[in-house]
Coordinates of C-alpha atoms in Angstrom, one line a residue:
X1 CA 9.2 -3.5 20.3
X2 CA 10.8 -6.6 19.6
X3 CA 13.9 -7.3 17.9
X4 CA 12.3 -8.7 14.9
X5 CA 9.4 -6.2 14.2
X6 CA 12.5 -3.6 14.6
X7 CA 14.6 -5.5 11.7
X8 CA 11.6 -5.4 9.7
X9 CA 10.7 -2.1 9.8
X10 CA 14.6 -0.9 9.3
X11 CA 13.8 -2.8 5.9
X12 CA 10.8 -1.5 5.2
X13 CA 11.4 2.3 6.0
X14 CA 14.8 2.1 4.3
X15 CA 13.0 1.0 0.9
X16 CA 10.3 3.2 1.5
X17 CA 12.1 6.2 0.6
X18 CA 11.9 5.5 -2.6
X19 CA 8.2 7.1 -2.1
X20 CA 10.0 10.2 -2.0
X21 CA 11.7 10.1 -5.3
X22 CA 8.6 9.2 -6.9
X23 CA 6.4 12.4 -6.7
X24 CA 8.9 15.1 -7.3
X25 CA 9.8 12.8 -10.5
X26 CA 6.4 12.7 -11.8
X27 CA 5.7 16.5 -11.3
X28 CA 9.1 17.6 -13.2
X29 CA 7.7 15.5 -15.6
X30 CA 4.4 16.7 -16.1
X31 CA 6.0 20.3 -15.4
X32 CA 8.1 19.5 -18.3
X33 CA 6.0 18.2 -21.0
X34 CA 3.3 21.0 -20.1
X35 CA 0.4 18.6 -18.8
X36 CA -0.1 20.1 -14.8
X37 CA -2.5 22.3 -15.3
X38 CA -4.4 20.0 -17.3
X39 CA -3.8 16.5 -15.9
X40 CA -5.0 14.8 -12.3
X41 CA -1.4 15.0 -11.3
X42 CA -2.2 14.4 -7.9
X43 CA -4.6 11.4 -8.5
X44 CA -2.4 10.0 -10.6
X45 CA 0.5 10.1 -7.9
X46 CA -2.3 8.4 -5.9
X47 CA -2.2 5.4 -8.3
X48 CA 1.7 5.0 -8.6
X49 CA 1.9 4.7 -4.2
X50 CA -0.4 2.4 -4.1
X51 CA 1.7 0.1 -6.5
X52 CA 4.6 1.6 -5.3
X53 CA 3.4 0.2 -1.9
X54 CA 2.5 -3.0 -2.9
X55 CA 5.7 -3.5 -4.6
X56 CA 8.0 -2.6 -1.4
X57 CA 6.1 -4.4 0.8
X58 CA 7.3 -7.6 -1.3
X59 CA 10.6 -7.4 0.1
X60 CA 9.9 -7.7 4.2
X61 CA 8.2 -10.8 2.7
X62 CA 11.1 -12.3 0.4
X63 CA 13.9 -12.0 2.5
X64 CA 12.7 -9.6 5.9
X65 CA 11.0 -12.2 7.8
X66 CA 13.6 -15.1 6.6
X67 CA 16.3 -13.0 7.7
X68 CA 14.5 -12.3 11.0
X69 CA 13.4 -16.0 11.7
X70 CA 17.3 -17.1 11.3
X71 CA 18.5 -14.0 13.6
X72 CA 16.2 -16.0 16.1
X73 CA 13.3 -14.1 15.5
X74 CA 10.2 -16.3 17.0
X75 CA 7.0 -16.7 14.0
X76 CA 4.5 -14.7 16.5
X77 CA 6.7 -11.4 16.4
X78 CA 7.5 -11.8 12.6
X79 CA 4.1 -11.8 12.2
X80 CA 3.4 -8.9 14.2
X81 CA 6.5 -7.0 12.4
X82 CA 5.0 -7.5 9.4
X83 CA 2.1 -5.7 10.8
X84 CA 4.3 -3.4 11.5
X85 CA 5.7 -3.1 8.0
X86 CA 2.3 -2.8 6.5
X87 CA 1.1 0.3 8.5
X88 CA 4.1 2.2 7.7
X89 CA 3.6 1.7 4.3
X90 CA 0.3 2.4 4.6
X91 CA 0.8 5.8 5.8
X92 CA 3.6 6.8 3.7
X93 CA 1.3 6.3 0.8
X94 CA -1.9 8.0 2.7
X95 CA 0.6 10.9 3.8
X96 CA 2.1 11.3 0.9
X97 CA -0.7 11.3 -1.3
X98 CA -2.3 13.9 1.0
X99 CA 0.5 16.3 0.6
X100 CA 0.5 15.7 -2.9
X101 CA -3.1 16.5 -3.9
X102 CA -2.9 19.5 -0.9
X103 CA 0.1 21.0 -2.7
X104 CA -0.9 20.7 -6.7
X105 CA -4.7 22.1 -5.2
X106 CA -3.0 24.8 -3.8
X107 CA -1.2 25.6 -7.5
X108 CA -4.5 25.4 -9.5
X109 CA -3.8 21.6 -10.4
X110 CA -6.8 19.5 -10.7
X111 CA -6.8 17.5 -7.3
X112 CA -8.5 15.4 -4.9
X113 CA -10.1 16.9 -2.2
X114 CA -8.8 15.9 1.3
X115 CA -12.2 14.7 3.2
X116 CA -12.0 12.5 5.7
X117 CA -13.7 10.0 3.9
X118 CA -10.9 10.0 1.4
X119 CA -8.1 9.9 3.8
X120 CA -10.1 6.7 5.7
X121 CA -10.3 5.2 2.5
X122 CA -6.2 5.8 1.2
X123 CA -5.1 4.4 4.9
X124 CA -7.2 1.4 4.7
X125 CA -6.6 0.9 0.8
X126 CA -2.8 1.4 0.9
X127 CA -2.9 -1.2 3.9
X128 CA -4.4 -4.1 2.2
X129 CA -2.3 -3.5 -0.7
X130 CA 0.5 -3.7 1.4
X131 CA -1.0 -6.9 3.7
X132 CA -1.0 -8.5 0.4
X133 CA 2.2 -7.7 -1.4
X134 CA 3.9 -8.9 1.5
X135 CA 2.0 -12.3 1.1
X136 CA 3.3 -12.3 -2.8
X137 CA 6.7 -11.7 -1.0
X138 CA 6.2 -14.7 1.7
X139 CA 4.9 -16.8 -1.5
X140 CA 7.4 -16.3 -3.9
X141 CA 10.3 -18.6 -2.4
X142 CA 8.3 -21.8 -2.5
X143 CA 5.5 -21.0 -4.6
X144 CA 7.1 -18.3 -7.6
X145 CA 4.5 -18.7 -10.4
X146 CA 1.9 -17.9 -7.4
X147 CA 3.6 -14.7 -6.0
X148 CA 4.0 -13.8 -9.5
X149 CA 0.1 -14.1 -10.2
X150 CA -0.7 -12.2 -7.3
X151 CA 1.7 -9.4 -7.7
X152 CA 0.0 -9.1 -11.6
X153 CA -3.3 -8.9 -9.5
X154 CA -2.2 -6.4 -7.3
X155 CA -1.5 -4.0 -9.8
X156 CA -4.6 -4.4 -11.6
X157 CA -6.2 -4.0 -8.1
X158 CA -4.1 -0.9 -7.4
X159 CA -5.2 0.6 -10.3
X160 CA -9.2 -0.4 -9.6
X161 CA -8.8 0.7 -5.8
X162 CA -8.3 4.4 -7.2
X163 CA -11.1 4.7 -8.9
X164 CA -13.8 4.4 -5.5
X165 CA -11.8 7.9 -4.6
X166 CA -13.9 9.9 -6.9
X167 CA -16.9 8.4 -5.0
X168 CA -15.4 9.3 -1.5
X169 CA -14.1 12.9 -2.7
X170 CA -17.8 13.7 -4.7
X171 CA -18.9 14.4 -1.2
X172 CA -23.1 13.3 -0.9
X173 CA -22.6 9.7 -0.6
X174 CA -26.1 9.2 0.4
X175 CA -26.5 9.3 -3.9
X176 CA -24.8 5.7 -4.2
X177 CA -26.8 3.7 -2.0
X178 CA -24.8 1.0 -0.5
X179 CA -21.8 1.3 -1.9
X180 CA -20.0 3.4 -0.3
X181 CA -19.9 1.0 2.5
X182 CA -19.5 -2.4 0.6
X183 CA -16.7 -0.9 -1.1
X184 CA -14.8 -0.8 2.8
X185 CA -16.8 -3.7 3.9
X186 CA -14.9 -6.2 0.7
X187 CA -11.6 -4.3 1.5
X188 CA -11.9 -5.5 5.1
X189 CA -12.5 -9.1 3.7
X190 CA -9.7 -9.1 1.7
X191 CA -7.3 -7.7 3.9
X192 CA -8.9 -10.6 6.2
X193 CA -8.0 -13.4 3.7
X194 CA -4.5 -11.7 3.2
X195 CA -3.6 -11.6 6.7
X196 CA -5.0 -15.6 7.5
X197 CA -2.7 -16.3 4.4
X198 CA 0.1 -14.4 6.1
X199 CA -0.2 -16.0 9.2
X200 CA -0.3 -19.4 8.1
X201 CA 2.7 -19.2 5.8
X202 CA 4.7 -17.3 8.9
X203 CA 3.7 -20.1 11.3
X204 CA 5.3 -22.7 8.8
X205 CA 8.0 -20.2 8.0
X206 CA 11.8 -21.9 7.4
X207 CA 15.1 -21.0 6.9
X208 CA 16.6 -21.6 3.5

């Protein structure tokens, strides 16, 4: 690994702990003001990773990749780091939600089930959302009014991207047609577009 995909994930895994404070917080919470047994407590965990996600993937972005380009870093590596930073994100959110809807099943809570399908889709979902916080993050030191529109757009899609779970956890897909592949088959082109736009504002990445 190189020296740069190593500084960026440092960054990225010591923000991502924040994860961790998120799900206890909501369940004493819900625990509190007598909602668990009555409230998708796990699905809506699920909602607040994925913009919880999103949201520290903007800092490998904003600073990460700046820092690691004036450390010596080379653009290619960045790049790849970023990568990097993305997957782990990715499966904090995916491993995280899992444990989440496993334990508040477990108690009688209304929860997702844990299907493959489901898991396939919080990886790949929670990637993309990360892909393309970190391109709000790249945007926002030349072009601020941009990241800004893009971060308001990730949370919107955040919030749209849980909905397809129901689909995935309904079990007999065969029911909806086509969508349950177009819904993976616009994520992929989306995370495409993200990660072209990534590349090309890393290859013409400065310092300052």
């Amino acid at each position: 690994m190189t020296p740069s995909a190593r500084y960026l994930l440092y960054t990225t895994k010591r923000y991502s702990l924040s994860f961790l404070g998120l799900c206890p917080g909501l369940a004493l919470f819900y625990e509190l003001a007598g909602l668990g047994e009555n409230t998708h407590y796990g699905e809506s965990v699920t909602m607040l990773l994925f913009i919880c996600g999103a949201f520290v993937s903007l800092l490998p972005g904003t600073s990460g990749a700046r820092d690691a380009l004036s450390l010596g870093g080379r653009r290619k590596d960045i790049f790849w780091g970023l990568q990097g930073c993305a997957l782990l994100c990715a499966l904090w959110v995916t491993l995280l939600s899992a444990a989440v809807n496993g334990i508040t099943g477990a108690l009688g809570w209304p929860a997702l089930p844990l299907n493959p399908a489901v898991l396939l889709y919080l990886l790949g979902a929670a990637f993309v959302l990360s892909a393309l916080g970190m391109l709000a993050g790249l945007l926002a030191q030349d072009h601020r009014g941009a990241a800004i529109a893009l971060f308001c757009l990730l949370v919107g899609f955040a919030m749209a991207a849980y909905f397809p779970l129901r689909l995935y956890a309904g079990g007999r897909l065969e029911l909806w047609g086509d969508l349950p592949w177009l819904i993976p088959l616009g994520l992929a082109a989306l995370g495409a577009v993200g990660e072209l736009s990534i590349y090309h504002l890393v290859s013409r990445l400065t310092v300052g």
